[in-house]
Every structure is written in structure tokens, then in C-alpha cells.
XYZ file of C-alpha atoms in Angstrom:
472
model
C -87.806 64.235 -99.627
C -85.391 64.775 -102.133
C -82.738 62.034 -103.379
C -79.640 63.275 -101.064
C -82.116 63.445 -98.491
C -82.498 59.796 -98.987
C -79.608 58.421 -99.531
C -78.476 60.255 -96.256
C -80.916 58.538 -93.965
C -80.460 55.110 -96.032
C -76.686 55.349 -94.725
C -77.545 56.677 -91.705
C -79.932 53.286 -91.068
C -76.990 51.065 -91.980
C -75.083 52.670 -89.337
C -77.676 51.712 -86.922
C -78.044 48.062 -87.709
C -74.348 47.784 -88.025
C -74.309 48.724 -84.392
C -77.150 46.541 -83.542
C -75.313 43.593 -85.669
C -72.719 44.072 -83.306
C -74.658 44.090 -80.384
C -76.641 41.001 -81.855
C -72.981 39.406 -82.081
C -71.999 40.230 -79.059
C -75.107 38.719 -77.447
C -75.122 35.682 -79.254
C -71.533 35.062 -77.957
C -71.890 35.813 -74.409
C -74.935 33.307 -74.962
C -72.756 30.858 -76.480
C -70.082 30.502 -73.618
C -73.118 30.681 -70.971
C -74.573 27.494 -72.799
C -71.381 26.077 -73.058
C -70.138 26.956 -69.261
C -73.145 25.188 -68.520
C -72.821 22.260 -70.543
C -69.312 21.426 -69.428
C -70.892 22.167 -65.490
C -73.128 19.169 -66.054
C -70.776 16.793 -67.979
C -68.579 17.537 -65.384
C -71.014 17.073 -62.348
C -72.057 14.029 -64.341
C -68.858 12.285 -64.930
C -67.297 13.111 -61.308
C -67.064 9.715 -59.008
C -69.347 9.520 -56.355
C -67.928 9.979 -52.776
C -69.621 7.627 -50.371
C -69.133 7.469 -46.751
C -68.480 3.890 -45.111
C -68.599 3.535 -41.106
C -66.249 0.764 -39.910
C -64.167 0.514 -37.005
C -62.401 -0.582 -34.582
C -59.034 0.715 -36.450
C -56.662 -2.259 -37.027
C -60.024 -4.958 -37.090
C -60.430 -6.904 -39.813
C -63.220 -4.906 -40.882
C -61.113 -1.670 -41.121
C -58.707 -2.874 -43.151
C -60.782 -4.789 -45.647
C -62.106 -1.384 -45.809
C -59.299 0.261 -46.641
C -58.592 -1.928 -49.395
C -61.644 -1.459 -51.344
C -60.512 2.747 -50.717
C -57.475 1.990 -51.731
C -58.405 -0.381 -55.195
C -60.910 2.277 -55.792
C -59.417 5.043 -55.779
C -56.242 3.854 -58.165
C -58.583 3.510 -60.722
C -60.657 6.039 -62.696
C -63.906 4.410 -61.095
C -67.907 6.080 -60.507
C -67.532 5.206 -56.690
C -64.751 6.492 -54.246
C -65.530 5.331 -51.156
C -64.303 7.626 -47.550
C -64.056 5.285 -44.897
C -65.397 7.056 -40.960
C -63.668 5.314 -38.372
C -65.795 4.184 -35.331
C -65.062 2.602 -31.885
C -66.947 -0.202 -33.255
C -70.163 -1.866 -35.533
C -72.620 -0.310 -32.734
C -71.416 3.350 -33.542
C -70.963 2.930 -36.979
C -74.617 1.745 -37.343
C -75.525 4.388 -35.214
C -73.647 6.705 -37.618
C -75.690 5.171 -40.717
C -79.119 5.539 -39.097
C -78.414 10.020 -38.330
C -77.581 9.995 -41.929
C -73.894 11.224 -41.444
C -72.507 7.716 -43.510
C -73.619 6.585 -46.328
C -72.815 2.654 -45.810
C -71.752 0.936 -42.386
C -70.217 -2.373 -41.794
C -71.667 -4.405 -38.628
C -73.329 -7.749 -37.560
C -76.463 -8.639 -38.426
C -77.625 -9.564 -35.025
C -77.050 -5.888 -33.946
C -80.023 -3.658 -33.801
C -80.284 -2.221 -37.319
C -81.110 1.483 -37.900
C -84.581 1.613 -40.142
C -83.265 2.783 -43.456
C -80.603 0.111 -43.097
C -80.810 -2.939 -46.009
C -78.147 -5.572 -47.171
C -75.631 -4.755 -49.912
C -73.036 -7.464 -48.839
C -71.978 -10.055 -46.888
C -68.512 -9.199 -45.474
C -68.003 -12.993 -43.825
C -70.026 -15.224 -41.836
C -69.316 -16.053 -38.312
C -69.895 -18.965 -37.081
C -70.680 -20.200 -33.259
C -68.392 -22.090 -31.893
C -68.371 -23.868 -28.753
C -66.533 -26.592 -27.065
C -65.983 -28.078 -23.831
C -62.788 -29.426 -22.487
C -62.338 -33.170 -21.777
C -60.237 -32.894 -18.943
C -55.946 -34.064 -19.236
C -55.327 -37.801 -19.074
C -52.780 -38.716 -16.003
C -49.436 -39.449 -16.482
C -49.138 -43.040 -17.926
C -52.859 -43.140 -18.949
C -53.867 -44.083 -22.650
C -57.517 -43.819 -21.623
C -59.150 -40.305 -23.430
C -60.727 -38.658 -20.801
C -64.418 -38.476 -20.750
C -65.914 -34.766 -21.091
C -67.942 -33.865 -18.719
C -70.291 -31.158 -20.537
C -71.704 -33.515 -24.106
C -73.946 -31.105 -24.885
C -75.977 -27.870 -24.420
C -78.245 -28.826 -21.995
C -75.270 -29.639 -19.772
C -74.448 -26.228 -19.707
C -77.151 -25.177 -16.699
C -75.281 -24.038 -13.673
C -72.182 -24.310 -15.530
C -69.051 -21.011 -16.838
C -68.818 -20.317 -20.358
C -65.702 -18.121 -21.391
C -67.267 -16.152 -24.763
C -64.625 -14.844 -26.572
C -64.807 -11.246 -27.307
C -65.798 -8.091 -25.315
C -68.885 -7.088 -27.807
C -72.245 -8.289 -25.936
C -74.360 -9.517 -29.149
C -71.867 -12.730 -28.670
C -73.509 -13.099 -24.919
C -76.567 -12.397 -26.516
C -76.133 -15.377 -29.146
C -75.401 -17.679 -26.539
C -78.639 -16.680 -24.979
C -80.168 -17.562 -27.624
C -78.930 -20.778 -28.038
C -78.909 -21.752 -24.021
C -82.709 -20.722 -24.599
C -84.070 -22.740 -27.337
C -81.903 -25.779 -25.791
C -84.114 -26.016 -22.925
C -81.476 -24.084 -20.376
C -82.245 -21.449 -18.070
C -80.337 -18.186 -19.121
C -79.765 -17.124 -15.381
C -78.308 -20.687 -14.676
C -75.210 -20.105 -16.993
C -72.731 -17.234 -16.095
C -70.878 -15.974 -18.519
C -67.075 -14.089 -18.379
C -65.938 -12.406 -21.309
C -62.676 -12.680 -22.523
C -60.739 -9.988 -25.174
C -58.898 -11.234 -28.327
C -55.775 -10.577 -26.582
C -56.578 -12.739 -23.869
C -56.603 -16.210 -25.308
C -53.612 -17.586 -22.887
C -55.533 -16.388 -19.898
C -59.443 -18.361 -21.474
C -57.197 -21.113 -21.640
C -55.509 -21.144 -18.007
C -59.156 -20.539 -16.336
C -59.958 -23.424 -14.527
C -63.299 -21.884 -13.088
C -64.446 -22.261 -16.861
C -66.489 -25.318 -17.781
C -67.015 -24.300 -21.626
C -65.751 -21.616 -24.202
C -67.456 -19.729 -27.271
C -66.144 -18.312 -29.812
C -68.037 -16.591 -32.721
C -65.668 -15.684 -36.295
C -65.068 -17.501 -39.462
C -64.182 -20.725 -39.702
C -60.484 -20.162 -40.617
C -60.295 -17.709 -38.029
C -56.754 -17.620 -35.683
C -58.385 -16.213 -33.291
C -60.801 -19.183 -32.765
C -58.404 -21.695 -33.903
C -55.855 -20.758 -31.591
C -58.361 -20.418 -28.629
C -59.071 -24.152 -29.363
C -55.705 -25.640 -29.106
C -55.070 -23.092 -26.545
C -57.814 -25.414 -24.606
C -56.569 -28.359 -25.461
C -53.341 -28.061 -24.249
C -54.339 -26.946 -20.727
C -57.484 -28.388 -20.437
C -57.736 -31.761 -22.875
C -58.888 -32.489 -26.082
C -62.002 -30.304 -26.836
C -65.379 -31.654 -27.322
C -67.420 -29.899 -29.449
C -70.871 -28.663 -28.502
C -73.944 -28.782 -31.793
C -76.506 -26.641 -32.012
C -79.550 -29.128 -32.456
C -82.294 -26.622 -32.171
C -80.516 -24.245 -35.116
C -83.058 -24.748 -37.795
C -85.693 -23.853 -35.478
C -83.866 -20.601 -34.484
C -82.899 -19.554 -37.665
C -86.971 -19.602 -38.153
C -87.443 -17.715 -35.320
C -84.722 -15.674 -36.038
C -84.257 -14.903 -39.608
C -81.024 -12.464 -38.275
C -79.338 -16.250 -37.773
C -78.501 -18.820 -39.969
C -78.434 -23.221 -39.849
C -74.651 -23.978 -40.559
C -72.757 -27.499 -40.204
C -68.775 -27.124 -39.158
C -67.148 -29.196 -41.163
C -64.914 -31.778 -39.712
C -60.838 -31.006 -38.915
C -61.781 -27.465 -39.862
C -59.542 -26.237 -36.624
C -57.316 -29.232 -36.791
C -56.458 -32.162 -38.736
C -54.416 -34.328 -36.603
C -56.075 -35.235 -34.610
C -59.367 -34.074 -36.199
C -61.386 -31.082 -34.372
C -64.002 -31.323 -34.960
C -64.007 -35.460 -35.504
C -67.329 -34.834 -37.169
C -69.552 -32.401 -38.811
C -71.133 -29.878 -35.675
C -74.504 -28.308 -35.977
C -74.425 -24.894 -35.520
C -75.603 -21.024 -36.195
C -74.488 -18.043 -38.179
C -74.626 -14.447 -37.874
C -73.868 -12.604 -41.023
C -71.220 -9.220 -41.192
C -73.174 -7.058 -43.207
C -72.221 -3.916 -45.291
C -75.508 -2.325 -45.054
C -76.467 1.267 -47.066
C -79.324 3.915 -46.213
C -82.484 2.896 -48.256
C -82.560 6.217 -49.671
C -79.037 5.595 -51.351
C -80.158 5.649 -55.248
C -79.850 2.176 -57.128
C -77.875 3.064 -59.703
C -75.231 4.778 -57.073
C -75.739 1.008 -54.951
C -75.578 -0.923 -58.197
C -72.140 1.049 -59.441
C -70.561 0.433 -55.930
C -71.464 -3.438 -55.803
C -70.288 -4.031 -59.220
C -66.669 -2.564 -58.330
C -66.775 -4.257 -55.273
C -66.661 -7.742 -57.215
C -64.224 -6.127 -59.271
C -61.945 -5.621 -56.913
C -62.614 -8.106 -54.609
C -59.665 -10.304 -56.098
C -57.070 -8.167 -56.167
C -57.974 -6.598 -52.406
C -57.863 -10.391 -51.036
C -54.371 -10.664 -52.052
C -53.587 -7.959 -49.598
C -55.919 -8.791 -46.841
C -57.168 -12.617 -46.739
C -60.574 -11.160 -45.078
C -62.180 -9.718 -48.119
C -61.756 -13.371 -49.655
C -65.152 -13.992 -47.773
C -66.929 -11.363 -48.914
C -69.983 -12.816 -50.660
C -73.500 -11.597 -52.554
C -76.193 -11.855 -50.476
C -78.939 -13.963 -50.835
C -82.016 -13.003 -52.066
C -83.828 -16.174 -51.605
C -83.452 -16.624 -48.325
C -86.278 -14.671 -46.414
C -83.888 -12.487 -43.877
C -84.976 -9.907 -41.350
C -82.834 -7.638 -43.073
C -83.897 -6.555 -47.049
C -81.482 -6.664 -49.672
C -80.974 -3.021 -51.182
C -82.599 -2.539 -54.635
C -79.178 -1.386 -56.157
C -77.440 -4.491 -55.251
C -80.643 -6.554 -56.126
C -81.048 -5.710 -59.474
C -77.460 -6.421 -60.502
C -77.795 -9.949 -58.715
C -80.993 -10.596 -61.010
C -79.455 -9.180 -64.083
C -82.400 -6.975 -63.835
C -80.756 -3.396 -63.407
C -81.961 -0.431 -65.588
C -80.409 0.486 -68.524
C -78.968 3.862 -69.220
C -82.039 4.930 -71.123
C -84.489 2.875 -68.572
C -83.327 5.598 -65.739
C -82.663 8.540 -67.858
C -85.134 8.281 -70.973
C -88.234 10.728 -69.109
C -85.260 13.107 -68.656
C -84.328 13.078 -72.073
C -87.997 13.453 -73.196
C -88.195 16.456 -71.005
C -85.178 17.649 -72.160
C -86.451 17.581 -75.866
C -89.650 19.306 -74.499
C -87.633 21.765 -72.843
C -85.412 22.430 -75.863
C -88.026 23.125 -78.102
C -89.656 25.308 -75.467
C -86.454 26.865 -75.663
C -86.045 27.080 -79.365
C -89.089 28.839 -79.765
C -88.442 31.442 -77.580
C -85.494 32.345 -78.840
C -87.249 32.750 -82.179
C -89.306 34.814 -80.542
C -86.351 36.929 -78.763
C -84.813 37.195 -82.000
C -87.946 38.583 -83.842
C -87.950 41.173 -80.813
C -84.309 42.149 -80.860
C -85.081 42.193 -84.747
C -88.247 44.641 -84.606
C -86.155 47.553 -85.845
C -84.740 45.910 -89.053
C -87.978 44.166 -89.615
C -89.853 48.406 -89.267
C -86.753 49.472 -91.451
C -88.042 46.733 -94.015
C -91.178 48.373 -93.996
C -90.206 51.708 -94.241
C -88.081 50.677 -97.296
C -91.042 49.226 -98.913
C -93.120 52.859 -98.226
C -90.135 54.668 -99.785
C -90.322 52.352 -102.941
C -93.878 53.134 -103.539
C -93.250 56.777 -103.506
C -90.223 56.470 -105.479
C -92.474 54.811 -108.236
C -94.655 58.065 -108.085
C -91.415 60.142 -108.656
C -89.938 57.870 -110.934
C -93.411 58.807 -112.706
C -93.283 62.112 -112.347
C -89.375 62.622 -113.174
C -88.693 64.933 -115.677
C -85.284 63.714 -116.839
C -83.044 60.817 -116.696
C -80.696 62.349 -113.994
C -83.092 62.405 -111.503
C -84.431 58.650 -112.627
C -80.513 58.066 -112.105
C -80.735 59.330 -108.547
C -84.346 57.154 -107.691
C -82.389 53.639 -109.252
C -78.912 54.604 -106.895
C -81.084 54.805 -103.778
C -83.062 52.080 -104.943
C -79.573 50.015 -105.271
C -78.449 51.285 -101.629
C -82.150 49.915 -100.464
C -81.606 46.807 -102.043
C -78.172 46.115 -100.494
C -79.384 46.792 -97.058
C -82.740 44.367 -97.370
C -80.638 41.293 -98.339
C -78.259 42.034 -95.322
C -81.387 41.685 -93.032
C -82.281 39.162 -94.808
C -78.715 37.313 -94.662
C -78.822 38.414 -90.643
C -82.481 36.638 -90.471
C -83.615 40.062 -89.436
C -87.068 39.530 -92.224
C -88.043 36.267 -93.249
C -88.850 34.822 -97.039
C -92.232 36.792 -97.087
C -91.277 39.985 -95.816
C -88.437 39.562 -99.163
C -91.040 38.373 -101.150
C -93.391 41.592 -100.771
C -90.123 43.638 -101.246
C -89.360 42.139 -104.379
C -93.078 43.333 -105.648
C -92.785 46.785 -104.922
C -89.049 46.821 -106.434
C -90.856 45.812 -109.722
C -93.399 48.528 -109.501
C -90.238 50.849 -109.133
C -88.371 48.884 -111.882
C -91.032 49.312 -114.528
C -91.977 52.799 -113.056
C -88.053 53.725 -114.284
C -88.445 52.011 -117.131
C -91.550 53.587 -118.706
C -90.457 57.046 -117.506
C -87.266 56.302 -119.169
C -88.774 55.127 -122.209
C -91.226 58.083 -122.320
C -88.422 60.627 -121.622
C -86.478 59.718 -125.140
C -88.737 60.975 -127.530
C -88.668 64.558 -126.083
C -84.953 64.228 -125.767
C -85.022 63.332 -129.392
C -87.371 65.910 -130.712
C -85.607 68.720 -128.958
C -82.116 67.540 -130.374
C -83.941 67.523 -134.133
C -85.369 70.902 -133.587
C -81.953 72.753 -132.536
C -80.642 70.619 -135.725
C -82.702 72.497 -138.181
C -82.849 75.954 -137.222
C -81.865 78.127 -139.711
C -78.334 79.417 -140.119
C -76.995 83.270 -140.787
């Protein structure tokens, strides 16, 4: 192959792994934005609040618009939880709705029958059983206080109770209670009586007692009370003796004391503490929900919980359950740990992702070393195909027989050169592959050298000779 021969397909080479440069450049971008399309994906999917779907109703209850609060508070602020509330004809449906997996939390009493995935995240309020008997009005003229006829529960058998409220687990509390008091069930009939219809409880007079089941500075129950008293007499208040022993028996209930003038304080109603139960309004969440989704909602609940009570007194009440307190319903994890001060760190949840993220990098790493020694293979067989051409330069260097075509062997040489430390530069041949280069470019160096050296006496001797030839 002679020197322009060379030199031709040297430049002919670069053209190619210009092109693949390129190429390689090219690549390495698209790459690039694919990585980072997908990082900003997952930061994105990462950082975005979660949506959860609450179950409350009726609209206008209390429930619904303590609700609609904690939407409201959450979504003004840049908060992890956003919360969508479902409306629902009631507790019943929106448990229902919880347990077919189409809400993520529900709001309902926890004497209702609770779906199976259902467990405790917070206590919304705690209603209390009421229930009170009217003394009867004193006659014109009389300062004698009328004498109730009902004093307690037992005096209830054969007698009307007006329960306050449509929804039957209140019917099914005074059961309850009528039951572990020693009455007959079937002995007391029971009317029911909407929220709406306090005026009407109170002008009964085929009623011998009333219930009412809410919170303890509830209107509604307040106002059904003097209600009573003004068209019936001063109301007597009925305890709960056996409430211990049904709060055993029924861990859904609770043992409660009403405190005294808690309806009224002049005159007092109650006069004295009442024994009495409790029945707990629950937000409840699907077991499945993930603790740290559970322990980010709780923790802006209590946040919030404030500033949402200013608008609606209700969510005042709202309380953390208690995890003491053996209950028929199980506290969700979420909300448990951050009540212990035992929730998972950052690094307690994520750190086996990060390890297998490392793993996975690496993994990674390595095959793109490997990708880039194949992509490279071409470079890396041009490498040794310079090398090849160096050796049998150094046999032509040898063999030259003057220094122009020993010019010509060091100008390719030089081209050669130039293109092995761009594919080096480009990471196209590692330190080695340069290394083994750099011994066959000596070889070729002293090669031209020698020749070189060897080439100057002639060059001399032939000069002398034409010097001294004879003249004329």
C-alpha cells in the first residue's frame, strides 16, 4: 500500500467515526432527555397530593359540613392530602360505599355495622344517650313539684318512648339499654320523631319518656328538653346503671357521666351527674389505605382542626382515638403510629428502595459500559488496524530508500496519531489499548530514526564524489 494510499483511507476512517461521533451524540442526548423525562415523571408523581375519597352525608348534617371544612382548609394549602368528599343519603350508605372500595374514608357511628376493612382514624364527636321523663305540670296555685312518674329504667316496661331521630341504631341503643335494665324489649313501644319535629315530641301526650342521642351541647337535644318541660314539667332524668357492664359487653359503647346543668343551669338539668352510654362518630379508612397516606391525612387533620372549628363549632369535638381502650373497632396503623410517636421515618419506609435503587443503578451502569464498548467496536478494530499499519510502516521505514519517502511514513504516522487520541478523548479505547499503541509508535519512531541516520552517509558520499570529479 503505498503512502497516498494510506493517508486516503486514514481520512476516509475519520469520516466514518465523525459520523458515528455524531450518531454517538445524538444517542446520548435522546438518552439524556428520556432519563430526565423520567425523572421529572416521578418527582412529579411523587410530590402530587394525594386525592382521597371521604363518604359523608346527609348534605346540610353536621357531618357534611365538618367535612367540607377539612376540603376546604386542605385544599388552600399546598398540603400531601386533598380530600373529595362523596355525598350519601346517610352513615349506612356511606359505610356501605367504604366496604365496595369506591371511598377511601367514611364518616358513621360506631354502633353501625362496620364493613371488614373498616378501622378507626378519628373520633368526629361522641354522642351521648339521653333520656328523661317528664314530671307532669303543677296546677295552678300549686308550689308542690310534681312527682315523676317514670324514676328510672325499669319503669319504662309497658310504657312510650319518643327517640329522637329517624336512623334505627338509636332504637337499637335503647334496646340495649331497656335489655340489660331488666325490661322486656317488646313491652316498650317506641315512635320516632325527626329533628324537625321537636314541637310535635313535645305536644305528645301518649309519650311517657323521650331519648335523645348527640353531644352534650347539642340544640337539638337541648331544645327537645325544655321543649318537654314546658309542656310536660320539669324533666327527670333517667341513668344508665348497668353502663359499665354494657360497655363490656359491648366494646362499640362507652360508660359516660352527664355532667350536671349541662342542658340548663337555672334551674339545673340535670340537678346531678346521670350515668349513661356513648356511641362514638367515627371517621373510619379501608385497612388497605397505606400508613404513611393515613398518617399524612391525620396529621393535617390536627392541623386544621382549629381553624375549621371557627367555621363550624362541630369539628371542635373531633378527638384522637384511643388506643388504650380495647374497642370492637381497631385503630388504623397510620393514625396509630403518629399517636405513639412511633411512625417511620423517611428512610424507615423508603431505605430497601433506595438500596435497590443503588443495585439497580449499578446494574445499569455496567451495561451501559458494556453498550458503549459495543457501539465503540469499530473505533476500538480501527485501533487495531492502526497498530497493524505501524508495524508495517516500521518494515518500510526500514526498507526506505530516501528521506522523502521516510517523510511520507512520519505524516501518516502523525494523521494516525491524531485520530487514536480522539478515540481515546471519545472513550472509544481505554488506557491499555493507548498504552500498546504507544509501543508500536516507538518501534516506528526508532525505525525512522535509524533509517534516517543510515541514509546520511550515502547522501554524503555521493555529494563528495560529484565534488571531485575532474574538470575540462
Amino acid at each position: 500500500m503505498s503512502s497516498s494510499e494510506s493517508t486516503s483511507q486514514t481520512t476516509g476512517d475519520a469520516a466514518r467515526r465523525e459520523r458515528r461521533r455524531s450518531n454517538s451524540l445524538l444517542s446520548a442526548l435522546a438518552v439524556g432527555f428520556l432519563v430526565f423525562g423520567a425523572a421529572a415523571g416521578a418527582l412529579y408523581y411523587a410530590l402530587r397530593p394525594d386525592i382521597l375519597r371521604i363518604a359523608v352525608g346527609p348534605p346540610g348534617s353536621d357531618d357534611y359540613k365538618v367535612v367540607q371544612a377539612m376540603a376546604d382548609a386542605f385544599g388552600s394549602e399546598s398540603r400531601s392530602i386533598r380530600l373529595l368528599p362523596i355525598k350519601t343519603d346517610g352513615a349506612v350508605e356511606s359505610l356501605a360505599l367504604l366496604g365496595a372500595g369506591k371511598a377511601d374514608l367514611a364518616v358513621g357511628r360506631g354502633d353501625l355495622d362496620m364493613p371488614a376493612e373498616a378501622q378507626t382514624v378519628a373520633v368526629v364527636r361522641k354522642n351521648f344517650a339521653v333520656l328523661w321523663a317528664p314530671s307532669g305540670l303543677a296546677g295552678k296555685g300549686s308550689k308542690r313539684k310534681q312527682s315523676p312518674k317514670i324514676k328510672e329504667i325499669a319503669d319504662l316496661a309497658g310504657k312510650r318512648v319518643g327517640v329522637i331521630g329517624r336512623t334505627p341504631v338509636n332504637a337499637a341503643l335503647l334496646r340495649v339499654i331497656l335489655s340489660a335494665s331488666g325490661v322486656e324489649v317488646g313491652k316498650v313501644t317506641v315512635t320516632h320523631f325527626g329533628t324537625d319535629q321537636i314541637e310535635e315530641l313535645a305536644r305528645d301526650p301518649s309519650l311517657d319518656a323521650f331519648m335523645a342521642v348527640g353531644p352534650l351541647d347539642s340544640k337539638i337535644t337541648a331544645d327537645a328538653v325544655a321543649a318537654t318541660a314546658r309542656t310536660r314539667g320539669e324533666p327527670k332524668f333517667l341513668a344508665v346503671e348497668t353502663s359499665e357492664a354494657i360497655a363490656l359487653r359491648h366494646p362499640r359503647y362507652e360508660s359516660e357521666e352527664i355532667p350536671p346543668s349541662v342542658f340548663n343551669a337555672d334551674p339545673a338539668w340535670p340537678g346531678d351527674k346521670v350515668e349513661t352510654l356513648s356511641v362514638s362518630h367515627l371517621i373510619v379508612a379501608r385497612k388497605s389505605l397505606s400508613e404513611a397516606t393515613v398518617a399524612a391525612f391525620f396529621r393535617q387533620l390536627f392541623a386544621v382542626r382549629q381553624a375549621i372549628a371557627r367555621q363550624v363549632p362541630g369539628a371542635a369535638h373531633i378527638t384522637k382515638p384511643d388506643l388504650e381502650k380495647d374497642t370492637e373497632l381497631p385503630v388504623h396503623r397510620g393514625a396509630a403510629a403518629v399517636i405513639d410517636g412511633n411512625e417511620r421515618t423517611f428512610l424507615d419506609r423508603y431505605g430497601d428502595y433506595f438500596w435497590f435503587g443503588l443495585l439497580l443503578l449499578s446494574g445499569v451502569g455496567s451495561a451501559a459500559a458494556w453498550l458503549r464498548r459495543y457501539l465503540n467496536r469499530d473505533e476500538r478494530e480501527d485501533n487495531t488496524s492502526h497498530r497493524a499499519r505501524i508495524l508495517a510502516m516500521v518494515s518500510s521505514a526500514r526498507a526506505a530508500e530516501s528521506n522523502q519517502e521516510l517523510l511520507g511514513l512520519q505524516r501518516e504516522a502523525d494523521l494516525i496519531i491524531a485520530e487514536t487520541l480522539e478515540c481515546y478523548d471519545d472513550g472509544a479505547i481505554e488506557q491499555e489499548e493507548l498504552a500498546a499503541f504507544g509501543l508500536v509508535l516507538d518501534l516506528l519512531t526508532n525505525a525512522i530514526a535509524e533509517r534516517r541516520a543510515a541514509l546520511q552517509p550515502a547522501s554524503f558520499e555521493t555529494v563528495r564524489g560529484v565534488a571531485t570529479l575532474p574538470r575540462g
